[in-house]
Amino acid sequence: QDQAWHWEGLRERELRIQRFVDDGTLVHPPVTANPGTQSTDYDWIVASGRGSLYSYTVPRHPQVPAFDYPLIVGLVELEEGVRMVTNIVGATPEQLEIGMPLEVCWLDSHDDVTLHQFRPAAPGRRAGTLTHHEVAVGDRLPLCPIEITTRLVVSTALATRDHQDVHHDRDAAVAKGTSDIFMNILTSTGLAARWIGDWAGDGVVFEGLSLGLGVPNHPGDTMTMSGSVAGVDGDTVTVSFTGANSLGAHMAGSARIVLPGGHDGPDTHDGEVG
């Protein structure tokens, strides 16, 4: 069966799903005939690329050179109702939850071959603002993948008036011992604050944010933000967070924020974890 349309779609960053024209049945992977009617007439639709994690496994052995480990193989249920087997990237096995929202991303494995993968879906900004009565120690913030591009690294360095050549000039960065330009700490701080602010909402007030840097953020990589509520003391909430890429932890730190009360009742989640 000719499946060129599927592979051409991947090269064009489209997730094409086979549709049988007689009754609209969607099928993946492509098949020769409609499983219900045996009709062979089909076309295809372009899926939204959004879905949820239906199940997953972490193969351990045997390991082959073509894959990075730990390798997460997931069954993703698309918004359109079709399920597909794919690699899950941008998260560790411990961070996965059944039903979590996912979005498609792309792997150019060869000059003319592009493969689909899925990663945690980037969360939107909260409508309204969390109150401190709605959070408790241990609450997890949504995972947030951030693509590291040359434009992001250079433009944010300029925006923060950081003209060190290692953030702008690849040759200069390589001459100083790194593989490419890399993100500056002010950008890392801003990305962490934006992510926490998106989770908390417009009414959040930052009292402090501190972080330490680890491995660099180079263009072509993806950093995934993760974190949880580490303490609640009245209306003050402490969030611990990490931003990790393919090399390891790029940053780790904590933020202290103030959330509105929402009602006049007593606080029910007071306390601090060490």
XYZ file of C-alpha atoms in Angstrom:
274
model
C 0.000 0.000 0.000
C 1.190 3.488 -0.856
C 1.836 5.400 2.373
C 3.937 8.200 0.892
C 1.276 10.728 1.953
C 1.947 9.839 5.601
C 5.725 10.294 5.394
C 5.417 13.449 3.278
C 3.142 14.850 5.957
C 5.698 14.200 8.669
C 8.361 16.023 6.648
C 5.943 18.963 6.428
C 5.307 18.809 10.192
C 1.781 17.447 9.695
C 0.348 14.464 11.558
C -1.814 12.907 8.857
C -4.395 10.275 9.830
C -6.042 7.935 7.348
C -9.805 8.448 6.870
C -12.110 6.087 4.969
C -14.519 8.092 2.843
C -17.525 5.755 3.131
C -18.135 6.289 6.854
C -15.375 8.628 8.074
C -13.557 5.971 10.090
C -10.094 7.138 11.202
C -7.314 4.547 11.368
C -3.680 4.594 12.423
C -1.364 3.081 11.366
C -2.685 3.079 7.769
C -4.375 -0.105 6.554
C -5.546 -1.439 3.195
C -9.285 -1.542 3.897
C -11.843 -0.101 6.301
C -11.923 -2.549 9.265
C -15.718 -2.299 9.437
C -16.862 -2.094 5.810
C -13.857 -3.380 3.833
C -13.989 -0.259 1.646
C -10.630 0.657 0.139
C -11.388 4.316 -0.665
C -9.655 6.677 1.712
C -8.144 10.126 2.112
C -6.526 11.692 5.169
C -6.979 14.483 7.691
C -4.378 16.580 9.501
C -4.656 15.923 13.231
C -4.346 18.749 15.742
C -1.269 17.128 17.275
C -2.834 17.257 20.738
C -3.791 14.300 22.850
C -3.389 12.580 26.196
C -1.267 9.774 27.595
C -3.301 6.546 27.534
C -0.507 4.221 28.709
C 3.267 3.870 28.581
C 6.190 1.539 29.187
C 9.929 1.978 29.677
C 11.903 -0.664 27.725
C 15.152 -1.589 29.488
C 16.741 -4.336 27.378
C 18.069 -4.816 24.844
C 19.384 -1.315 24.204
C 20.272 -0.282 20.672
C 22.420 2.672 19.501
C 19.564 4.344 17.607
C 17.748 5.383 20.796
C 18.489 7.523 23.839
C 17.754 5.975 27.216
C 15.686 5.919 29.313
C 13.324 5.377 26.391
C 9.624 5.977 27.036
C 7.191 4.364 24.611
C 3.670 5.691 25.000
C 0.209 5.046 23.643
C -1.244 8.474 22.918
C -4.945 9.081 22.405
C -5.365 11.956 19.959
C -8.164 14.508 20.209
C -9.569 12.906 17.073
C -10.014 9.586 18.923
C -7.194 7.624 17.285
C -4.470 6.066 19.431
C -0.869 5.812 18.271
C 2.344 4.331 19.616
C 5.132 6.887 19.814
C 8.125 7.981 21.876
C 7.464 10.322 24.803
C 10.186 12.948 25.251
C 10.769 15.979 27.455
C 9.879 14.142 30.664
C 11.221 11.411 32.905
C 9.203 8.251 33.613
C 8.607 9.505 37.156
C 6.954 12.683 35.844
C 4.387 10.933 33.655
C 0.734 10.633 34.638
C -1.953 8.720 32.780
C -4.262 11.220 31.117
C -1.733 14.065 31.089
C -1.990 16.368 28.055
C 0.603 15.857 25.318
C 1.538 17.611 22.075
C 3.351 16.411 18.981
C 6.971 17.349 18.302
C 9.324 16.277 15.548
C 12.566 14.356 15.138
C 14.532 14.746 11.904
C 16.248 11.366 12.062
C 17.714 11.473 8.517
C 17.914 13.967 5.667
C 14.541 12.880 4.269
C 12.921 11.160 7.261
C 10.996 12.959 9.991
C 9.353 11.100 12.865
C 6.622 12.158 15.260
C 7.214 12.189 19.001
C 5.101 13.549 21.841
C 6.017 15.682 24.828
C 4.102 17.319 27.703
C 1.759 19.962 26.309
C 2.807 23.518 27.081
C 0.360 24.851 29.696
C -1.556 28.039 29.023
C -1.851 30.968 31.391
C -4.418 30.597 34.149
C -7.613 32.599 33.820
C -7.905 34.345 37.173
C -5.550 33.715 40.080
C -4.979 30.810 42.445
C -5.767 31.473 46.081
C -3.561 30.133 48.838
C -6.512 28.010 50.017
C -6.326 26.089 46.722
C -2.733 24.887 47.064
C -1.094 22.366 49.364
C 2.421 21.125 49.958
C 3.272 18.525 47.333
C 1.047 19.937 44.577
C 2.848 19.531 41.250
C 3.044 22.322 38.711
C 2.347 21.343 35.103
C 5.351 20.300 33.054
C 6.356 22.958 30.543
C 8.647 22.235 27.565
C 10.551 25.234 26.184
C 12.332 24.929 22.844
C 15.790 26.483 22.956
C 16.418 28.274 19.673
C 19.175 30.568 18.477
C 16.639 33.387 18.297
C 15.574 32.829 21.908
C 19.154 32.785 23.207
C 20.307 35.842 21.249
C 17.179 37.991 21.557
C 16.859 37.502 25.305
C 20.546 38.242 25.805
C 20.000 41.498 23.932
C 16.843 42.224 25.918
C 18.774 41.825 29.170
C 21.681 43.951 27.820
C 24.076 41.041 28.010
C 26.558 41.443 25.165
C 29.001 38.681 26.124
C 29.980 36.959 22.898
C 29.173 33.452 24.201
C 25.469 34.351 23.940
C 25.700 35.735 20.387
C 28.619 34.311 18.417
C 28.912 30.566 17.949
C 32.559 30.683 16.866
C 33.463 32.706 19.939
C 31.558 30.310 22.187
C 33.301 27.272 20.657
C 36.685 28.973 21.036
C 35.940 29.325 24.759
C 35.262 25.617 25.145
C 31.540 25.149 24.625
C 29.714 23.520 21.720
C 27.499 26.510 20.833
C 26.102 29.757 22.176
C 24.150 29.318 25.398
C 21.406 31.002 27.392
C 22.263 33.584 30.034
C 21.084 33.383 33.634
C 18.719 36.357 33.345
C 16.791 34.552 30.631
C 16.643 31.380 32.717
C 15.304 33.403 35.632
C 12.698 35.061 33.440
C 11.514 31.750 31.978
C 11.122 30.260 35.449
C 9.169 33.300 36.640
C 6.898 33.254 33.573
C 6.108 29.561 34.048
C 5.259 29.999 37.735
C 3.267 33.128 36.924
C 1.279 31.281 34.260
C 0.416 28.602 36.828
C -0.532 31.061 39.582
C -2.295 33.724 37.487
C -2.185 37.472 37.040
C -2.691 38.332 40.706
C 0.448 36.588 41.964
C 3.134 38.697 43.659
C 6.754 37.490 43.604
C 8.653 38.076 46.845
C 11.791 36.286 45.706
C 13.263 33.856 43.219
C 16.639 32.168 43.477
C 18.284 29.589 41.277
C 21.560 27.920 40.464
C 22.744 26.981 36.997
C 23.927 23.562 35.893
C 24.428 22.424 32.306
C 24.002 25.013 29.524
C 20.936 25.573 27.362
C 22.135 25.290 23.755
C 20.048 25.915 20.618
C 18.390 22.780 19.280
C 17.547 21.406 22.714
C 14.358 21.507 24.793
C 14.220 22.444 28.457
C 11.324 21.094 30.494
C 10.267 22.959 33.621
C 8.980 20.908 36.543
C 8.316 21.685 40.176
C 6.028 21.442 43.158
C 4.744 23.386 46.137
C 7.327 23.057 48.895
C 5.688 25.216 51.558
C 2.544 27.161 52.403
C 2.653 29.760 55.176
C -0.520 31.821 55.222
C -0.703 33.546 51.858
C 2.982 32.899 51.073
C 3.742 29.886 48.906
C 7.180 28.419 48.158
C 7.675 26.594 44.864
C 10.728 24.423 44.203
C 11.578 23.901 40.549
C 13.995 22.410 38.041
C 14.600 23.076 34.361
C 16.186 20.096 32.607
C 17.375 19.485 29.051
C 19.052 16.557 27.270
C 22.321 17.222 29.113
C 20.792 17.245 32.584
C 19.579 19.940 34.960
C 20.048 23.414 33.516
C 18.749 25.138 36.636
C 17.276 24.399 40.031
C 15.826 26.838 42.512
C 12.840 28.100 44.424
C 10.408 30.989 44.292
C 8.454 32.658 47.070
C 5.121 34.044 45.938
C 2.086 35.632 47.579
C -1.388 34.485 46.573
C -4.707 36.144 47.446
C -6.922 34.602 50.128
C -10.130 34.070 48.214
C -12.272 33.947 51.422
C -12.086 34.889 55.073
C -11.873 31.368 56.502
C -8.823 30.061 58.356
C -5.803 28.790 56.467
C -5.884 25.001 56.190
C -2.517 24.243 54.603
C -0.114 26.153 56.835
C 3.238 24.555 57.301
C 6.688 24.318 55.768
C 8.783 21.457 54.552
C 12.462 21.455 55.046
